[in-house]
Short mmCIF file of C-alpha atoms in Angstrom, two decimals:
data_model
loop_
_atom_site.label_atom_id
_atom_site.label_comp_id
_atom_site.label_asym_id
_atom_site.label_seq_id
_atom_site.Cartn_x
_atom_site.Cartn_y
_atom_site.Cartn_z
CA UNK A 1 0.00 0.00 0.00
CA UNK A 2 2.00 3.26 -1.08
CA UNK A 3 1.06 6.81 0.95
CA UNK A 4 -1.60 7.29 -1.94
CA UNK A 5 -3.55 4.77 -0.91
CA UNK A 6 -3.35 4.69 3.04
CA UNK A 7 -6.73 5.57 5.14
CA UNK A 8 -7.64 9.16 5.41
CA UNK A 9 -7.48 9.97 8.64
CA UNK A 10 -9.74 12.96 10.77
CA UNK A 11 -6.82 14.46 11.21
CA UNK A 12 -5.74 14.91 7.57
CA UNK A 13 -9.40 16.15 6.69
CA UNK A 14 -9.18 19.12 8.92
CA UNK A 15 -6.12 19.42 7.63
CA UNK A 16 -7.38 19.09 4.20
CA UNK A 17 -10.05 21.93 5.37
CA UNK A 18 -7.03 24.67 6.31
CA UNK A 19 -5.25 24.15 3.48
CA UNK A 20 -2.34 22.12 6.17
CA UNK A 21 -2.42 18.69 4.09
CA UNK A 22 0.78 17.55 2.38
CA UNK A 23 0.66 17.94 -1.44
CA UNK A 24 1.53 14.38 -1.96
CA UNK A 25 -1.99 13.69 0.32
CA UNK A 26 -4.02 16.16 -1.12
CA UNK A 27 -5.05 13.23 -3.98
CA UNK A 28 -5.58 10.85 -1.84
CA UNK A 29 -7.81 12.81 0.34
CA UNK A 30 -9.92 14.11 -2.23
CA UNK A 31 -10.20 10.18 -3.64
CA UNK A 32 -11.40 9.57 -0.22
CA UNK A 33 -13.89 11.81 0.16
CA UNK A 34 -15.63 11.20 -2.96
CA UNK A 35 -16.27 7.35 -1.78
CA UNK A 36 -17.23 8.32 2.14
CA UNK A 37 -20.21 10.74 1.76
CA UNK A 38 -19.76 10.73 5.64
CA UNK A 39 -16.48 12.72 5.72
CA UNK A 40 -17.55 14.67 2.64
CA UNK A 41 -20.33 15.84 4.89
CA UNK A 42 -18.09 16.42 7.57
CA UNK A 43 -15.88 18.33 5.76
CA UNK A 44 -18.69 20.57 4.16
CA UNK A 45 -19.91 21.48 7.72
CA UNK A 46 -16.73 22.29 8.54
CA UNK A 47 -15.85 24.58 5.54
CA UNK A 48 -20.01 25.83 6.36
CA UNK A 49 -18.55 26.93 10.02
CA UNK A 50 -15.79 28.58 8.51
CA UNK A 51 -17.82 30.93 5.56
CA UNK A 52 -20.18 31.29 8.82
CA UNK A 53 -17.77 33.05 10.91
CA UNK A 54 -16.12 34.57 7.98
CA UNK A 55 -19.62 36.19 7.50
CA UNK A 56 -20.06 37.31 10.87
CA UNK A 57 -16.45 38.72 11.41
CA UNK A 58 -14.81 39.09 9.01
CA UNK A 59 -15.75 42.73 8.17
CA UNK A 60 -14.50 44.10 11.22
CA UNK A 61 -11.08 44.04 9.21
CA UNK A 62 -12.11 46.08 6.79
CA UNK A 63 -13.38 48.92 8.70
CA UNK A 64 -11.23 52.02 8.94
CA UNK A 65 -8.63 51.76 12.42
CA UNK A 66 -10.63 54.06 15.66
CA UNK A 67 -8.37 57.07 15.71
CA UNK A 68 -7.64 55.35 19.89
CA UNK A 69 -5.20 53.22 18.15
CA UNK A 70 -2.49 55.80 16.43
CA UNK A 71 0.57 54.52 18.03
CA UNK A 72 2.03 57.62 17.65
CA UNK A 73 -0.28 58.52 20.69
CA UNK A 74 -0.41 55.05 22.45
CA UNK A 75 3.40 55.47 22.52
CA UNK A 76 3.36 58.73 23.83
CA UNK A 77 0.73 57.26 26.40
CA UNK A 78 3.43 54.46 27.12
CA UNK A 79 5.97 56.92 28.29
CA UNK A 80 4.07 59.28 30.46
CA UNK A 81 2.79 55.83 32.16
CA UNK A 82 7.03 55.29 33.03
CA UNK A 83 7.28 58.87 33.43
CA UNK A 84 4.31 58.75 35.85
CA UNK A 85 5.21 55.42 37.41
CA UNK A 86 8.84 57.09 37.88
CA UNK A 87 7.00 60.42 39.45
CA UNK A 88 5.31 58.70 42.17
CA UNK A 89 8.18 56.88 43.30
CA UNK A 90 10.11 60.07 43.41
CA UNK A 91 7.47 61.73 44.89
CA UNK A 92 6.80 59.00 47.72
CA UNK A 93 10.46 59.57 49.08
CA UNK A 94 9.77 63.46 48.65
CA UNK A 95 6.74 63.09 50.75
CA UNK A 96 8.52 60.78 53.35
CA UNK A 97 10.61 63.16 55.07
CA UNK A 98 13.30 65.08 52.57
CA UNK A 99 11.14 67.99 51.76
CA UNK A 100 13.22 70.03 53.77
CA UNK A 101 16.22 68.93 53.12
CA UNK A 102 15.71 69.49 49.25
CA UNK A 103 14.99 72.79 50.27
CA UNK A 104 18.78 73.18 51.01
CA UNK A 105 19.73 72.20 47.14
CA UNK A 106 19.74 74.26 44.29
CA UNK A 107 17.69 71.41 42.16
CA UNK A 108 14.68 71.47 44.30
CA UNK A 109 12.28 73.43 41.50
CA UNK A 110 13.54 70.51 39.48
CA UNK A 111 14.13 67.04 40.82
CA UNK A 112 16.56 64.81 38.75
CA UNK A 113 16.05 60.54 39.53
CA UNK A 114 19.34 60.96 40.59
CA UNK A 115 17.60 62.65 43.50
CA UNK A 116 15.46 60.19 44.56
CA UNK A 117 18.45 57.43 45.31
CA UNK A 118 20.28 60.59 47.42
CA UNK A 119 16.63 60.77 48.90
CA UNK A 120 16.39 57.40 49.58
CA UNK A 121 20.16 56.79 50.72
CA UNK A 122 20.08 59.20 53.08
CA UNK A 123 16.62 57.91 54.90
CA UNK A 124 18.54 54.33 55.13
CA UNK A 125 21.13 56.65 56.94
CA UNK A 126 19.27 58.04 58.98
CA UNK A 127 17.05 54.86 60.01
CA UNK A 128 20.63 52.37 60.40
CA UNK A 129 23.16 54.52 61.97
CA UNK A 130 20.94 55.00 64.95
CA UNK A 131 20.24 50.87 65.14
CA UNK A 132 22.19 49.38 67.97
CA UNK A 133 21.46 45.79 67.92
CA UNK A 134 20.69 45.05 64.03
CA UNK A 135 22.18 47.88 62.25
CA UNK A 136 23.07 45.32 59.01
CA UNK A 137 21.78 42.36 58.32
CA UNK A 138 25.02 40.15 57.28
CA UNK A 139 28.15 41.83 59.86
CA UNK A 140 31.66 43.08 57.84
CA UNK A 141 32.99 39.32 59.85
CA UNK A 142 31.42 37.86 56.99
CA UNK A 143 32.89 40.08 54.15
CA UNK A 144 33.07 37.62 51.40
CA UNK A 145 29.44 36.40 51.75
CA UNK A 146 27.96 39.96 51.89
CA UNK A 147 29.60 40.88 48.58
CA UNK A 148 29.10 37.75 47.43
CA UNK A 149 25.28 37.95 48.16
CA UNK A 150 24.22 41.96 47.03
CA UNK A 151 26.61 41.77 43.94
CA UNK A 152 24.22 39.11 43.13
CA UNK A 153 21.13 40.53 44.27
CA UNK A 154 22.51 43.76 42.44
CA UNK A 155 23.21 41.81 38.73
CA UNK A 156 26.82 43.31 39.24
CA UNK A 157 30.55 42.71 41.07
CA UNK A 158 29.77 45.30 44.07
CA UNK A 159 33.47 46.79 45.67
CA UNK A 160 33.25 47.08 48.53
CA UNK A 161 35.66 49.48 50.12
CA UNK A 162 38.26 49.08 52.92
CA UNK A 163 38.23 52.03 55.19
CA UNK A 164 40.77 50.86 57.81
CA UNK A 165 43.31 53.65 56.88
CA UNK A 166 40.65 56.20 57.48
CA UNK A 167 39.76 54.63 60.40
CA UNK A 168 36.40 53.01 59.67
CA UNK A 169 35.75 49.04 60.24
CA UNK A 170 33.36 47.21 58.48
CA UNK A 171 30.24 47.14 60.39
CA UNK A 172 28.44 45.06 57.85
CA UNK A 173 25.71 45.16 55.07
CA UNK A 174 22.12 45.19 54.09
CA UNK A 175 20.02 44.79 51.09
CA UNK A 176 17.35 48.03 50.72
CA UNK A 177 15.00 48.35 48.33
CA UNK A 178 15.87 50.95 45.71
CA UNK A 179 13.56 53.72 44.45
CA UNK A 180 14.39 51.34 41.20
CA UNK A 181 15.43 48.45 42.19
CA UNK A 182 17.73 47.23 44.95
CA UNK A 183 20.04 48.51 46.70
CA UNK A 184 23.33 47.87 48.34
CA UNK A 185 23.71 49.14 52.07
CA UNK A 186 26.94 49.03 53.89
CA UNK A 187 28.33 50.69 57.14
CA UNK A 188 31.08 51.54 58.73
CA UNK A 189 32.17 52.56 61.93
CA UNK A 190 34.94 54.79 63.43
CA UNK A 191 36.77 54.30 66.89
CA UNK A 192 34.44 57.07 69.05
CA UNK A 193 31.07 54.72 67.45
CA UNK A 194 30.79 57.56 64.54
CA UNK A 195 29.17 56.18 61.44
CA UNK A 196 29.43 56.04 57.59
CA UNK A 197 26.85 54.46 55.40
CA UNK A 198 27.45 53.74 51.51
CA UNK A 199 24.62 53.18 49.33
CA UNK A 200 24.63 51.98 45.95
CA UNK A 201 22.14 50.91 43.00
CA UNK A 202 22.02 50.71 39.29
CA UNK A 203 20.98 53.55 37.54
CA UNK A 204 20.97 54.73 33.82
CA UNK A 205 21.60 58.25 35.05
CA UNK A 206 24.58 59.58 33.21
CA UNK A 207 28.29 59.62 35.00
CA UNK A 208 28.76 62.80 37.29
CA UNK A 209 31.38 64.26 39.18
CA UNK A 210 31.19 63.83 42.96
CA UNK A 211 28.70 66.33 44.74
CA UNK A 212 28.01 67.28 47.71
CA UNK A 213 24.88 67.68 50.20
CA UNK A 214 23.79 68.50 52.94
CA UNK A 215 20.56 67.14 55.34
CA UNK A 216 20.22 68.88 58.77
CA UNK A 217 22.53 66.63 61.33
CA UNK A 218 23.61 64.48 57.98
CA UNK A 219 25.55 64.70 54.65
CA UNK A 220 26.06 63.17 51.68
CA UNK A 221 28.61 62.73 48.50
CA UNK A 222 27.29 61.22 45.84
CA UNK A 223 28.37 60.30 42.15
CA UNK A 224 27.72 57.99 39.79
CA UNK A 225 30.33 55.77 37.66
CA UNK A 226 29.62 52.83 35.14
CA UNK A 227 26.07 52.68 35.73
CA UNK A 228 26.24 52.93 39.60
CA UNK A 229 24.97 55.53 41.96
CA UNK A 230 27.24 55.52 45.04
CA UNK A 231 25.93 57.70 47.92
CA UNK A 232 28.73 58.08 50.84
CA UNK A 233 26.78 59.33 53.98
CA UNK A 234 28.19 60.75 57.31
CA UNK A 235 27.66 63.33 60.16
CA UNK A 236 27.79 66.95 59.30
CA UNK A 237 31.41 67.48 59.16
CA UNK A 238 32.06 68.26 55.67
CA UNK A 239 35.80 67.64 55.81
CA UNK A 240 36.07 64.35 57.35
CA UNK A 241 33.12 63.01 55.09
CA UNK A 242 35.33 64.05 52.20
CA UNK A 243 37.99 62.61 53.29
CA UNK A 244 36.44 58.98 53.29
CA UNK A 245 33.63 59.59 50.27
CA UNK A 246 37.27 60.13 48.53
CA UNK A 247 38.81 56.97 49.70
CA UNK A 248 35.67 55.33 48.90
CA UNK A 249 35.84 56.52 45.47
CA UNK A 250 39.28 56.21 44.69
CA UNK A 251 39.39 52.14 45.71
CA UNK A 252 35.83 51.79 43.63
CA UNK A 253 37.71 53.59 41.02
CA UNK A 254 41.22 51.93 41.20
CA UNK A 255 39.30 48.47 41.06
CA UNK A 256 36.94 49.36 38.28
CA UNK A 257 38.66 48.05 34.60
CA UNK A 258 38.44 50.28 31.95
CA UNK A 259 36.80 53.48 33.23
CA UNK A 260 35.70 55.88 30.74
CA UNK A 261 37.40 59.47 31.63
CA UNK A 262 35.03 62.13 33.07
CA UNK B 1 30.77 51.07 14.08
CA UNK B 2 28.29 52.05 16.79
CA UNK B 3 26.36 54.77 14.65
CA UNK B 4 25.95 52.00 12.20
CA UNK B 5 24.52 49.12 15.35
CA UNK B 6 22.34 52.56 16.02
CA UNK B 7 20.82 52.94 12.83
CA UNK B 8 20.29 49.46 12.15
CA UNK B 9 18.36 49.12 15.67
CA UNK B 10 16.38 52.19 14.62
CA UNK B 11 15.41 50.61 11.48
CA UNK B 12 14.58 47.48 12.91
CA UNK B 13 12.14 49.58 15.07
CA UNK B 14 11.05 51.49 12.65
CA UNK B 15 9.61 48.09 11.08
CA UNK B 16 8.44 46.71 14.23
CA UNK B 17 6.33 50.07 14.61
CA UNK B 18 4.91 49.23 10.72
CA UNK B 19 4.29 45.91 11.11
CA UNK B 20 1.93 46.12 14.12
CA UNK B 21 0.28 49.04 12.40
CA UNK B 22 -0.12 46.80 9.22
CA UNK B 23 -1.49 44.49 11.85
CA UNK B 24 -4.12 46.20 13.69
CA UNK B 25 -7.25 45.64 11.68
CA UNK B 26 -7.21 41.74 11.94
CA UNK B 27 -6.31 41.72 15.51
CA UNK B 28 -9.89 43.67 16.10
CA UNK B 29 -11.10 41.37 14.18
CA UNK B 30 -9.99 38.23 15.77
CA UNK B 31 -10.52 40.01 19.16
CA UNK B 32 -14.34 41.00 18.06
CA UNK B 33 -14.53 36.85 17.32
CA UNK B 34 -13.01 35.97 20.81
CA UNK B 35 -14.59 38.09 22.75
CA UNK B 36 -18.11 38.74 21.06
CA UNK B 37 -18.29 42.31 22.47
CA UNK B 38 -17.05 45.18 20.60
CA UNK B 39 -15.78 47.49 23.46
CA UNK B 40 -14.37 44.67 25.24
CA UNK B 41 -12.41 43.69 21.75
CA UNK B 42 -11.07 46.70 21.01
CA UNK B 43 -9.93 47.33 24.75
CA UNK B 44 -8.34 43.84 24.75
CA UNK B 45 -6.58 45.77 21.30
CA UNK B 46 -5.28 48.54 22.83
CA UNK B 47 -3.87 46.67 25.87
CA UNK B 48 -2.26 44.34 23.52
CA UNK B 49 -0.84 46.89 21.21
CA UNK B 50 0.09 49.22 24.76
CA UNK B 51 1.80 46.05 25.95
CA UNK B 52 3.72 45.46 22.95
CA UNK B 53 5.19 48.89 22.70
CA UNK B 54 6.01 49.06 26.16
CA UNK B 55 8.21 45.78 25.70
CA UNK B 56 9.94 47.63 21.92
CA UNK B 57 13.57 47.50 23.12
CA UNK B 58 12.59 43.31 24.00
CA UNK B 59 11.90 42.70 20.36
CA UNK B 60 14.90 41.32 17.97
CA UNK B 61 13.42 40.34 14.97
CA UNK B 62 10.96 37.60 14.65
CA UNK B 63 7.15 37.18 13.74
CA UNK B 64 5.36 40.10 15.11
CA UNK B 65 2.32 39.05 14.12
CA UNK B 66 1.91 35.83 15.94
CA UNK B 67 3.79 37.92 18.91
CA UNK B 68 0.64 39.95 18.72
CA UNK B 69 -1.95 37.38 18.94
CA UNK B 70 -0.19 35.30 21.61
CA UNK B 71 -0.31 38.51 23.97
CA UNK B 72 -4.11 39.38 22.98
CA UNK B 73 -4.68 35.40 23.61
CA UNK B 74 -3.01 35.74 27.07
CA UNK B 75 -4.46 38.95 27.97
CA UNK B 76 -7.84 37.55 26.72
CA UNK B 77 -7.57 34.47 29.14
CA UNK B 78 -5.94 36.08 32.00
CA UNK B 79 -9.65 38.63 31.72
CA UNK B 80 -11.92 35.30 31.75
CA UNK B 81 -9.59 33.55 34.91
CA UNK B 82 -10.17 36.96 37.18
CA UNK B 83 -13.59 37.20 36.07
CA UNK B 84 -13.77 33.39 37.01
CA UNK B 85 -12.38 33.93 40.38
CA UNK B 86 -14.99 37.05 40.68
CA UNK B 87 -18.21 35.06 41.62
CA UNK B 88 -21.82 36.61 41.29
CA UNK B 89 -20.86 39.97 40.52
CA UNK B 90 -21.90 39.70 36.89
CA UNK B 91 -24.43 36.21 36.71
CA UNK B 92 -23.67 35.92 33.45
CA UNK B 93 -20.14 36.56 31.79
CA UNK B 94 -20.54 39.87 29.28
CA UNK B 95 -18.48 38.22 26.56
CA UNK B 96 -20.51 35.31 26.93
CA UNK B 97 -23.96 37.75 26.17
CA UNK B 98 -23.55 37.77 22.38
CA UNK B 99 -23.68 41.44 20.90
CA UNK B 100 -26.77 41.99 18.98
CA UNK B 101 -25.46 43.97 16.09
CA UNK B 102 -25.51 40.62 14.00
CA UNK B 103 -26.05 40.83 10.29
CA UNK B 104 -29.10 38.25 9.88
CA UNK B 105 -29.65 35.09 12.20
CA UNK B 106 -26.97 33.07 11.13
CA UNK B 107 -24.58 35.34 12.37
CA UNK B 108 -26.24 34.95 15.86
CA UNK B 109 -26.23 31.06 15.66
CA UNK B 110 -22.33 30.98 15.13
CA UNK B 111 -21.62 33.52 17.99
CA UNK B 112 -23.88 31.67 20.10
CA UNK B 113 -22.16 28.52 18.92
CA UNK B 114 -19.02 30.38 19.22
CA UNK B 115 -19.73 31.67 22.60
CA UNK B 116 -20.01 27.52 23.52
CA UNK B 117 -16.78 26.87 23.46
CA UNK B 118 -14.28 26.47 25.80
CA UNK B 119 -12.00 29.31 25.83
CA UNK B 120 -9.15 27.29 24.27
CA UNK B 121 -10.92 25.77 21.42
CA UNK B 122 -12.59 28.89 20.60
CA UNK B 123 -8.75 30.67 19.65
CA UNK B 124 -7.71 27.44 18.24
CA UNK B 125 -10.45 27.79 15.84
CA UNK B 126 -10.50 31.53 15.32
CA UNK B 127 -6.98 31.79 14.91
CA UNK B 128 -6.73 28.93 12.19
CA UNK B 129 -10.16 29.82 10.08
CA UNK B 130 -10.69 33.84 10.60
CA UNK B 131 -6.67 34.54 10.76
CA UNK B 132 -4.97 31.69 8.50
CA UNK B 133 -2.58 31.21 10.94
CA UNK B 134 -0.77 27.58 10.24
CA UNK B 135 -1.19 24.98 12.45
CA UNK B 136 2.37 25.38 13.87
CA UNK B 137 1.97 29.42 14.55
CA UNK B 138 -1.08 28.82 16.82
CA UNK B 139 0.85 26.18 18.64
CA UNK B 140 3.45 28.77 19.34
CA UNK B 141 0.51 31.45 20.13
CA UNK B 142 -0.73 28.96 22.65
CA UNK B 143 2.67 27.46 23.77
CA UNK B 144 1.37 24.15 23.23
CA UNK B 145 2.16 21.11 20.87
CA UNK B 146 0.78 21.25 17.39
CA UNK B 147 -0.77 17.80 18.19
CA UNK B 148 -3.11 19.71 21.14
CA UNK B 149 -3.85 22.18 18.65
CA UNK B 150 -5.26 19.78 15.88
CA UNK B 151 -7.43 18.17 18.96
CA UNK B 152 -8.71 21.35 19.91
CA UNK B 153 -9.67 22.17 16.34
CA UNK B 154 -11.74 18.87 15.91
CA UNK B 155 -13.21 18.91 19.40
CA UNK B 156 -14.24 23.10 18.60
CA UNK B 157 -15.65 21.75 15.17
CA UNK B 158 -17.82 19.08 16.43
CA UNK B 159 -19.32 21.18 19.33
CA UNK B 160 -20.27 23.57 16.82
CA UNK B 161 -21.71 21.08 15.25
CA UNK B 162 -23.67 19.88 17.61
CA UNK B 163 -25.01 23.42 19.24
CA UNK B 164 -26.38 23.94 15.37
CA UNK B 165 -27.91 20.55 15.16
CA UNK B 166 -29.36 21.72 18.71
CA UNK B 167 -30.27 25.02 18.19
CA UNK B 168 -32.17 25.12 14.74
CA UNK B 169 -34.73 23.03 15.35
CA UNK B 170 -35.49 25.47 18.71
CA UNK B 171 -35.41 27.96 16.49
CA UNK B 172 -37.87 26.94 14.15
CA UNK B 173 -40.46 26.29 16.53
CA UNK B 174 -40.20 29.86 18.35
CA UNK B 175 -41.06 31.03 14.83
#
């Protein structure tokens, strides 16, 4: 019996139906159908359903596009949903408790996002450096494992730096979460029990040369380098928080391959 | 070298763009089939085409068109499961209530019949007779096995069958 002669099966006759049947069946098929008025009926209530909806439907294509679906203005709908989705999140860490302290910067009429991890960095601060008994999560005794564990929370090889020379041990480290996405914590500690924090997250904000600011009792330098927003916060004295945001920065930067110049 | 990667991405966007524009009218069409209810169609449309935007800088070549059904699909059955899980708010499910704008009676027998189905069977079908997608695309629109698809087909046919059988003779006596 050659492929030509074979039993049709229901499976080929839908097949024959959408036009899915192998050439080298379509013969056969057709053969078939002529001498099993059963499947010809079958197949003729089948192509019946098909005009049927065809009939009912298949207008709708032809009708002219509702002006709702320019995608010109369903893109532009697109990005003021991010840009709105991005507002609120800025806004929520406005609201909680920086108001004032924007007050003090010059960008206040106009936040950047770059803001918002500054916000957010130095609320994490302010809420850890007082913490006694948990003040990180994973303690600077386990080193290895805390980088090990945010660099992969954080999608990237975290440095973490070594403050000893400035006087600052590794208290330890905690994951936060980000205003987009998370966020590297870690703290330091200085012989009279003063603290450092540094934050860091992704961000696509562009690279920027260190800045400074400054949050009633607290400050901050921050920068960003290769797609990372590092936030180095401290007490108020300016010149001592310098001093380690810049040894901070220059071990980040000595261990960071191939940095583009800024 | 990077200008270059940069205009060829742009391009390749630029054709994504076109090709779900070219796309839109049968999409409204299949969702008008799915869902039997023309605001909920063409809101299912704009979610899909929304959705598809939004996700651009995902897309690297590739069939756009059967990406565009498979998220209507989804988006179409993800609607029926939370309306599922919504009890006795609505006693009867609105895409269920056939839209009366049919041309003559036989339209209204096939939504009816249409309206019948399980979910599943009812793309199967709609996808292979009203949008000519091959067997193997609405396998990949439903992320199942061609083999499921072709069962789905036959068991959609026969209950179609078999509401019609049911239903005209009902008919005929109300008249």
């Amino acid at each position: 019996m050659t492929d030509r002669d074979s039993p049709v099966t229901q499976e080929e006759l839908h097949a024959y139906v959408d036009g899915e049947i192998a050439a080298d069946r379509r013969g056969a098929v057709e053969a078939w159908l002529a001498a099993h008025p059963e499947d010809a009926a079958r197949v003729a209530e089948w192509r019946s359903q098909a005009e049927a909806i065809h009939a009912r439907y298949g207008a709708i294509a032809s009708e002219p596009v509702p002006p709702r679906f320019d995608l010109e203005a369903l893109t532009r709908s697109t990005r003021s949903w991010r840009a709105a989705a991005a507002a609120a999140v800025l806004l929520a860490f406005l609201v909680g408790g920086v108001v004032g302290w924007m007050a003090h910067g010059a960008s206040a009429a106009a936040p950047s996002r770059f803001d918002a991890y500054t916000a957010q960095a130095l609320d994490a601060h302010k809420v850890y450096v007082v913490e006694v008994r948990h003040p990180v999560e994973v303690t600077g005794a386990e080193r290895p494992h805390l980088v090990q564990w945010l660099s992969k929370r954080l999608d990237y090889e975290l440095r973490v730096p070594q403050l000893e020379p400035s006087g600052l041990k590794l208290v330890g480290g905690r994951l936060l979460p980000g205003p987009f996405g998370p966020a590297a914590f870690f703290m330091y500690e200085g012989q009279s029990g003063e603290r450092f924090t540094i934050y860091c997250a992704r961000t696509d904000a562009p690279q920027t040369a260190m800045r400074y600011r400054a949050a009633d009792r607290f400050s901050a330098y921050y920068w960003v380098d290769q797609g990372v927003a590092y936030i180095v916060s401290g007490p108020a004295d300016r010149d001592r928080l310098l001093q380690v945001a810049q040894a901070a920065y220059d071990q980040i930067d000595k261990d960071t391959p191939a940095k583009p110049t800024w | 070298m990077a200008s270059r990667i940069a205009a060829e991405r742009e391009s390749e966007l630029a054709q994504f763009r076109q090709e779900i524009e070219v796309a839109i009218p049968a999409l409204r069409r299949y969702a008008r089939a799915l869902t039997r209810n023309a605001e909920l169609a063409d809101d299912l449309v704009q979610d899909t085409l929304v959705r598809a935007l939004r996700s651009e800088h995902l897309f690297h070549g590739g069939d756009v068109r059967a990406w565009l059904y498979t998220i209507l699909t989804n988006l179409n059955r993800n609607r029926l499961r939370s309306l599922a899980r919504r009890p006795a708010v609505k006693p009867i499910e609105e895409s269920d209530a056939p839209d009366a704008s049919g041309p003559e009676t036989g339209g209204r027998d096939i939504e009816r019949a249409l309206a019948a189905l399980v979910e599943d069977q009812r793309a199967a079908l709609l996808l292979v007779v009203l949008e000519g997608l091959s067997y193997r695309e609405v396998a990949e629109v439903q992320g199942v096995p061609i083999g499921t698809v072709m069962s789905r087909l036959a068991r959609a046919r026969m209950q179609i069958k078999a509401y019609l059988d049911g239903e005209r003779p009902v008919l005929r006596r109300v008249k």
